[in-house]
Short mmCIF file of C-alpha atoms in Angstrom, two decimals:
data_model
loop_
_atom_site.label_atom_id
_atom_site.label_comp_id
_atom_site.label_asym_id
_atom_site.label_seq_id
_atom_site.Cartn_x
_atom_site.Cartn_y
_atom_site.Cartn_z
CA MET A 858 -28.72 -11.57 36.42
CA PRO A 859 -26.42 -8.60 35.80
CA ILE A 860 -24.14 -8.61 32.45
CA SER A 861 -20.45 -8.78 33.46
CA THR A 862 -18.36 -5.97 31.95
CA THR A 863 -16.29 -8.48 30.28
CA LEU A 864 -19.16 -10.08 28.24
CA ALA A 865 -20.73 -8.86 25.06
CA PRO A 866 -24.10 -7.34 25.71
CA ALA A 867 -27.34 -8.80 24.15
CA SER A 868 -28.50 -7.06 21.10
CA ASP A 869 -30.89 -4.10 21.14
CA LEU A 870 -33.83 -6.02 19.34
CA TYR A 871 -33.24 -9.04 21.51
CA LEU A 872 -34.29 -6.90 24.59
CA ALA A 873 -37.09 -5.19 22.92
CA PRO A 874 -40.76 -6.29 23.50
CA PRO A 875 -42.22 -8.54 21.01
CA SER A 876 -44.72 -5.86 19.98
CA HIS A 877 -41.66 -3.42 18.92
CA LEU A 878 -42.14 -2.40 15.35
CA VAL A 879 -38.52 -2.78 14.47
CA LEU A 880 -38.35 -6.03 16.07
CA GLN A 881 -41.27 -7.13 14.00
CA LEU A 882 -39.76 -5.75 10.91
CA ALA A 883 -36.43 -7.62 11.60
CA GLY A 884 -38.21 -10.89 11.69
CA ARG A 885 -39.68 -10.36 8.10
CA ARG A 886 -37.77 -10.99 4.72
CA ALA A 887 -39.37 -7.96 3.04
CA ALA A 888 -38.07 -5.25 5.35
CA ALA A 889 -35.22 -2.90 4.27
CA PHE A 890 -33.11 -0.88 6.63
CA HIS A 891 -31.08 2.15 6.46
CA LEU A 892 -27.66 2.69 8.25
CA PRO A 893 -27.93 5.70 10.39
CA VAL A 894 -25.53 8.53 9.45
CA SER A 895 -24.21 11.74 10.91
CA CYS A 896 -22.66 14.61 8.87
CA PRO A 897 -20.08 15.98 9.34
CA PRO A 898 -17.14 15.39 10.27
CA THR A 899 -16.14 13.15 7.19
CA PRO A 900 -17.66 12.65 3.97
CA ASN A 901 -17.78 8.81 4.63
CA ASP A 902 -20.29 9.67 7.46
CA CYS A 903 -22.55 11.29 4.97
CA LEU A 904 -22.96 8.33 2.64
CA GLY A 905 -25.44 6.19 4.29
CA ALA A 906 -26.60 2.88 3.07
CA SER A 907 -29.60 0.74 2.81
CA PHE A 908 -29.28 -3.02 3.44
CA PHE A 909 -31.24 -6.29 3.48
CA VAL A 910 -31.00 -8.86 6.19
CA TYR A 911 -31.98 -12.47 6.39
CA LEU A 912 -32.35 -14.11 9.81
CA PRO A 913 -32.91 -17.95 10.14
CA THR A 914 -36.10 -18.69 11.82
CA THR A 915 -34.06 -20.11 14.81
CA HIS A 916 -32.35 -16.87 15.40
CA PRO A 917 -33.33 -15.48 18.77
CA VAL A 918 -34.56 -12.10 17.28
CA THR A 919 -36.61 -13.78 14.82
CA ARG A 920 -38.12 -15.98 17.54
CA ARG A 921 -38.84 -13.13 19.84
CA ALA A 922 -40.51 -11.37 16.90
CA LYS A 923 -43.15 -14.25 16.88
CA GLY A 924 -43.66 -13.84 20.75
CA VAL A 925 -41.25 -16.89 21.83
CA ASP A 926 -39.76 -16.18 25.21
CA THR A 927 -36.20 -17.01 24.52
CA GLN A 928 -34.52 -15.56 27.79
CA GLY A 929 -32.53 -18.01 29.79
CA GLU A 930 -31.77 -20.19 26.91
CA GLY A 931 -28.30 -20.96 25.57
CA THR A 932 -27.15 -18.86 22.75
CA THR A 933 -26.04 -19.47 19.38
CA SER A 934 -23.60 -17.27 17.17
CA TYR A 935 -24.53 -17.63 13.43
CA PRO A 936 -22.02 -17.17 10.66
CA LEU A 937 -22.38 -14.10 8.37
CA LEU A 938 -22.39 -13.98 4.66
CA VAL A 939 -22.37 -10.67 2.85
CA LEU A 940 -23.75 -10.46 -0.73
CA ILE A 941 -22.58 -7.63 -2.94
CA HIS A 942 -24.79 -6.45 -5.80
CA GLY A 943 -23.58 -5.46 -9.20
CA SER A 944 -24.68 -2.38 -11.39
CA GLY A 945 -28.31 -3.67 -11.45
CA ARG A 946 -28.45 -2.77 -7.73
CA ASP A 947 -30.71 -5.73 -7.01
CA ALA A 948 -29.69 -6.42 -3.57
CA GLU A 949 -32.97 -7.65 -2.23
CA SER A 950 -33.26 -10.14 -5.09
CA ILE A 951 -29.76 -11.53 -4.34
CA ARG A 952 -31.10 -11.86 -0.68
CA GLU A 953 -33.92 -13.83 -1.79
CA ARG A 954 -31.80 -16.12 -3.94
CA TRP A 955 -29.76 -17.05 -0.88
CA ALA A 956 -32.50 -17.15 1.69
CA GLY A 957 -33.38 -20.80 1.54
CA TRP A 958 -29.72 -21.74 1.67
CA ALA A 959 -29.18 -19.35 4.64
CA GLU A 960 -32.35 -20.96 6.44
CA GLU A 961 -30.92 -24.47 5.80
CA LYS A 962 -27.62 -23.79 6.83
CA GLY A 963 -28.17 -21.46 9.70
CA VAL A 964 -26.52 -18.33 8.34
CA VAL A 965 -27.54 -14.62 8.63
CA LEU A 966 -27.25 -12.78 5.40
CA LEU A 967 -26.48 -9.05 4.73
CA ALA A 968 -26.94 -7.77 1.41
CA PRO A 969 -26.22 -3.85 1.31
CA LEU A 970 -27.37 -1.62 -1.19
CA PHE A 971 -24.74 1.05 -1.74
CA PRO A 972 -25.47 4.59 -2.24
CA CYS A 973 -25.63 5.85 -5.85
CA ASP A 974 -24.95 9.60 -6.57
CA ASP A 975 -26.00 10.36 -9.96
CA ARG A 976 -24.64 13.77 -9.97
CA TYR A 977 -21.34 12.27 -11.10
CA PRO A 978 -20.55 10.39 -14.19
CA ASP A 979 -19.45 7.31 -12.37
CA GLY A 980 -22.03 7.29 -9.58
CA VAL A 981 -23.28 3.89 -10.31
CA ASP A 982 -19.84 2.43 -10.22
CA ASN A 983 -18.01 4.31 -7.31
CA TYR A 984 -18.60 1.66 -4.66
CA LYS A 985 -16.83 -1.02 -6.58
CA ARG A 986 -13.46 0.74 -6.23
CA LEU A 987 -13.90 1.11 -2.39
CA HIS A 988 -12.13 4.47 -2.33
CA TRP A 989 -13.85 7.25 -4.36
CA GLU A 990 -12.75 10.98 -4.57
CA THR A 991 -15.55 13.42 -4.69
CA PRO A 992 -15.55 17.22 -4.68
CA ASN A 993 -16.28 17.02 -1.12
CA GLY A 994 -13.75 14.53 -0.11
CA VAL A 995 -12.99 10.81 -0.03
CA ALA A 996 -15.67 8.22 0.29
CA ARG A 997 -14.76 4.87 1.65
CA TYR A 998 -17.18 2.06 0.65
CA ASP A 999 -15.35 -0.76 2.41
CA LEU A 1000 -15.63 1.04 5.73
CA LEU A 1001 -19.34 1.74 5.04
CA LEU A 1002 -19.69 -2.00 4.67
CA LEU A 1003 -17.97 -2.64 7.99
CA ASP A 1004 -20.31 0.15 9.64
CA ALA A 1005 -23.25 -1.86 8.42
CA ILE A 1006 -21.69 -5.03 9.97
CA ASP A 1007 -21.12 -3.30 13.26
CA TYR A 1008 -24.76 -2.05 13.26
CA ILE A 1009 -26.42 -5.31 12.64
CA SER A 1010 -24.16 -6.87 15.34
CA LYS A 1011 -25.60 -4.45 17.94
CA ARG A 1012 -29.10 -4.39 16.78
CA TRP A 1013 -29.52 -8.01 15.73
CA GLY A 1014 -26.83 -9.69 17.67
CA PHE A 1015 -25.99 -13.46 17.67
CA VAL A 1016 -23.87 -13.17 14.70
CA GLN A 1017 -20.23 -13.77 14.07
CA THR A 1018 -18.93 -10.38 12.69
CA GLU A 1019 -15.23 -10.68 13.40
CA ARG A 1020 -14.88 -12.57 10.16
CA PHE A 1021 -17.51 -13.26 7.43
CA GLY A 1022 -18.00 -14.55 3.99
CA LEU A 1023 -18.13 -12.31 0.93
CA LEU A 1024 -19.28 -12.68 -2.51
CA GLY A 1025 -20.15 -10.79 -5.67
CA PHE A 1026 -20.74 -11.18 -9.25
CA SER A 1027 -19.89 -8.60 -12.11
CA GLY A 1028 -19.77 -5.24 -10.34
CA GLY A 1029 -20.07 -7.22 -6.95
CA GLY A 1030 -17.11 -9.31 -7.94
CA GLN A 1031 -15.12 -6.04 -8.46
CA PHE A 1032 -15.96 -4.92 -5.03
CA THR A 1033 -15.29 -8.29 -3.50
CA HIS A 1034 -11.74 -8.81 -4.78
CA ARG A 1035 -10.74 -5.24 -3.81
CA PHE A 1036 -12.20 -5.62 -0.35
CA MET A 1037 -10.25 -8.81 0.01
CA TYR A 1038 -7.03 -7.07 -0.95
CA VAL A 1039 -7.53 -4.51 1.85
CA HIS A 1040 -9.24 -6.54 4.59
CA PRO A 1041 -8.10 -10.24 4.12
CA HIS A 1042 -8.22 -10.70 7.92
CA ARG A 1043 -11.93 -10.07 8.20
CA LEU A 1044 -12.94 -12.92 5.80
CA TRP A 1045 -13.38 -16.58 6.00
CA ALA A 1046 -14.03 -16.97 2.32
CA ALA A 1047 -14.29 -14.87 -0.82
CA SER A 1048 -16.06 -15.64 -4.12
CA ILE A 1049 -15.14 -13.31 -7.01
CA GLY A 1050 -17.53 -13.66 -9.95
CA ALA A 1051 -16.79 -12.24 -13.53
CA PRO A 1052 -15.77 -8.81 -12.76
CA GLY A 1053 -15.69 -6.45 -15.78
CA GLN A 1054 -12.54 -4.60 -14.34
CA ALA A 1055 -10.07 -5.75 -11.83
CA THR A 1056 -7.25 -4.33 -9.55
CA PHE A 1057 -4.15 -6.24 -10.67
CA LEU A 1058 -1.21 -6.99 -8.47
CA GLU A 1059 0.90 -4.51 -10.43
CA GLN A 1060 2.67 -1.18 -9.89
CA LYS A 1061 -0.03 0.95 -11.09
CA PRO A 1062 -2.37 3.51 -9.43
CA TRP A 1063 -5.58 2.18 -7.81
CA PRO A 1064 -7.97 0.98 -9.00
CA LYS A 1065 -5.80 -0.66 -11.91
CA GLY A 1066 -3.11 -1.64 -9.55
CA ILE A 1067 -2.03 -1.38 -5.89
CA SER A 1068 1.21 0.87 -6.18
CA ASN A 1069 -0.61 3.82 -4.23
CA SER A 1070 -2.52 1.39 -1.67
CA SER A 1071 -0.62 2.74 1.33
CA SER A 1072 -1.81 6.26 0.72
CA LEU A 1073 -5.48 5.31 0.09
CA PHE A 1074 -6.06 2.63 2.75
CA SER A 1075 -3.29 3.49 5.33
CA HIS A 1076 -1.44 0.08 4.72
CA PRO A 1077 0.03 -1.51 1.71
CA ILE A 1078 -1.65 -4.40 0.07
CA GLU A 1079 0.37 -7.74 0.60
CA PRO A 1080 -0.64 -10.64 -1.45
CA VAL A 1081 0.87 -12.82 1.25
CA SER A 1082 -1.79 -11.54 3.60
CA PHE A 1083 -4.51 -13.47 1.54
CA ARG A 1084 -2.63 -16.65 0.86
CA GLY A 1085 -4.47 -19.37 2.60
CA LEU A 1086 -7.95 -17.61 2.47
CA PRO A 1087 -10.43 -19.80 0.63
CA ILE A 1088 -10.86 -17.92 -2.73
CA GLN A 1089 -13.10 -18.77 -5.58
CA LEU A 1090 -12.78 -17.13 -9.21
CA ILE A 1091 -15.83 -18.02 -11.22
CA VAL A 1092 -16.97 -17.16 -14.77
CA GLY A 1093 -19.34 -18.66 -17.43
CA SER A 1094 -17.55 -20.17 -20.53
CA ALA A 1095 -19.88 -17.98 -22.68
CA ASP A 1096 -19.07 -14.76 -20.88
CA THR A 1097 -17.29 -13.53 -23.90
CA LEU A 1098 -18.94 -10.27 -24.58
CA PRO A 1099 -16.83 -7.08 -23.75
CA ARG A 1100 -18.52 -4.28 -21.54
CA VAL A 1101 -19.90 -1.28 -23.54
CA GLY A 1102 -16.94 0.74 -24.94
CA GLU A 1103 -14.41 -1.87 -23.98
CA VAL A 1104 -12.44 -4.63 -25.85
CA VAL A 1105 -11.56 -7.14 -23.14
CA THR A 1106 -14.20 -9.48 -21.97
CA ARG A 1107 -14.92 -10.41 -18.20
CA TYR A 1108 -13.53 -13.73 -19.11
CA ASP A 1109 -10.33 -12.15 -20.22
CA VAL A 1110 -10.33 -10.01 -16.99
CA ILE A 1111 -10.65 -13.00 -14.61
CA GLN A 1112 -8.22 -15.15 -16.54
CA LYS A 1113 -5.63 -12.58 -15.96
CA LEU A 1114 -6.43 -12.29 -12.39
CA ARG A 1115 -6.10 -16.09 -12.07
CA GLY A 1116 -2.63 -15.91 -13.89
CA GLN A 1117 -1.52 -13.43 -11.27
CA PHE A 1118 -2.90 -15.49 -8.35
CA GLU A 1119 -1.08 -18.65 -9.64
CA GLU A 1120 2.26 -16.72 -10.05
CA GLY A 1121 1.85 -15.16 -6.57
CA GLY A 1122 1.36 -18.67 -4.92
CA ILE A 1123 -2.42 -17.56 -3.94
CA GLU A 1124 -4.40 -20.68 -3.78
CA HIS A 1125 -7.85 -20.48 -5.30
CA GLU A 1126 -10.73 -22.50 -6.83
CA TRP A 1127 -10.95 -21.96 -10.56
CA VAL A 1128 -14.56 -22.57 -11.92
CA VAL A 1129 -15.68 -22.05 -15.58
CA VAL A 1130 -19.44 -22.89 -15.74
CA ASP A 1131 -20.13 -24.41 -19.19
CA GLY A 1132 -22.37 -22.79 -21.44
CA VAL A 1133 -23.12 -19.80 -19.25
CA GLY A 1134 -22.90 -16.13 -20.17
CA HIS A 1135 -22.79 -13.12 -18.03
CA SER A 1136 -25.32 -14.63 -15.45
CA GLU A 1137 -25.33 -14.63 -11.73
CA LYS A 1138 -28.06 -17.04 -11.64
CA GLY A 1139 -26.11 -19.32 -14.05
CA VAL A 1140 -23.16 -19.65 -11.65
CA LEU A 1141 -25.25 -19.66 -8.45
CA GLU A 1142 -25.20 -23.31 -7.60
CA ASP A 1143 -21.29 -23.40 -7.87
CA VAL A 1144 -20.97 -20.55 -5.44
CA LYS A 1145 -23.21 -22.12 -3.05
CA ARG A 1146 -21.24 -25.16 -3.05
CA PHE A 1147 -18.00 -23.25 -2.60
CA ILE A 1148 -19.33 -21.02 0.26
CA THR A 1149 -21.09 -24.24 1.88
CA GLN A 1150 -17.69 -26.07 1.67
CA HIS A 1151 -15.93 -23.21 3.83
CA LEU A 1152 -18.69 -22.30 6.06
CA PRO A 1153 -17.71 -21.82 9.73
CA ALA A 1154 -19.67 -23.81 12.26
CA THR A 1155 -22.28 -21.94 14.31
CA THR A 1156 -20.99 -21.67 17.86
CA ASN A 1157 -22.90 -22.19 21.22
CA GLY A 1158 -22.58 -19.75 24.08
CA LYS A 1159 -20.71 -17.02 22.15
CA LEU A 1160 -21.77 -13.82 20.77
CA ASN A 1161 -19.38 -12.13 18.35
CA GLY A 1162 -16.33 -14.23 19.70
CA HIS A 1163 -17.21 -13.47 23.39
CA THR A 1164 -18.97 -15.71 25.80
CA MET A 1165 -22.43 -14.26 26.63
CA GLU A 1166 -24.85 -14.49 29.27
CA ILE A 1167 -28.39 -13.90 28.66
CA PRO A 1168 -29.80 -11.33 30.95
CA THR A 1169 -32.96 -11.96 32.75
CA VAL A 1170 -34.02 -8.44 32.70
CA GLU A 1171 -37.37 -6.66 31.76
CA PRO A 1172 -37.44 -5.95 28.09
CA VAL A 1173 -37.05 -2.30 27.20
CA ASN A 1174 -37.80 -0.32 24.08
CA ALA A 1175 -34.88 -0.36 21.47
#
C-alpha cells in the first residue's frame, strides 16, 4: 500500500531489517547517539550533540529490533519527555532514573548531552543560556535540542514531537526555564528544579533579564505566552548553600522566580521538599508525580500529529 503524500512517513528504523545494526542499538538502553552535523554555513550547524533515548518495549522500533513483524498493525504515537542534564553532564544516568517510569507510562525519553567546549572559560555553562556568543559566531542550544527532536522523529518515529515535556535540575533547571520563555508553544509541561541562576522577567540584558530577547531569539519574550502551561518550581528546603563565588542560594533564586510568576499571573506548582539539599534524586518523586499528572495520552493511528498508514513494503537499509 503506497503512502499518501498527505501522510507522515514511517520512520527510517521502522523500515530497516531486524538485523540492521542501528535498529539493534536503538532497542537497547545503553546506546548513545550523535546528532549529525554539517559545517558551515552557521556555527550552530557545527555544534553537534550526543543524546540518549529510551523507547518503551511496546514501541514499534523496539519490537522490530527483537524481530517482531509489526507491519500492518495499528500505530501508537508516544508522548516525549526531554531530560536536561546539569553541570555534571550525567545525561545517561538521568535517563536511567526515568526509564522504569517511562516503561510503565509508555513515554519516549530523550536525554541530550550538550557539547562542552573547554577552550572557553564558561564552556561547561554555555548551553544553560540557550544563546552563546563565541569568537566564531552565535551558538543556539535551544535550536540544537529542536534539531535532536526532529532527528528522533525521523529515525525512531511513533512519537509526539510537536509538543513535549521538559525538565531539568540545577543547570538543567536553568536551561528549562529559559527554553520555556522562548518556546512555550512546544511544551506540554515544564519542571524547573533549583537553578543556580535565573533569567528574571526584568528589563535587563539576557541572561539576567529579557530586555534584548527580540534581537537574540527573533521575537520578544511575552510572559502571557506561558500562562496556562503546567509549570513546576521545585527545590529542597535545605538547598541553602550558595554556588562557588556567589552569595545568593539556589533557594533564593527560585524564590525570586516564584515571586515574579505570582506577580505576573503565571500559575505554577510550588514544591519545597523537606530536608533535601541540592539533590536531583531528593526531589525526583515529586517531579515524577507532576509530570505524570500532566502527561498527554498516547494516541492511536497518529504519528507526530498526522494520521499514518503503515506501508506494506519490503524493508530497506536505513
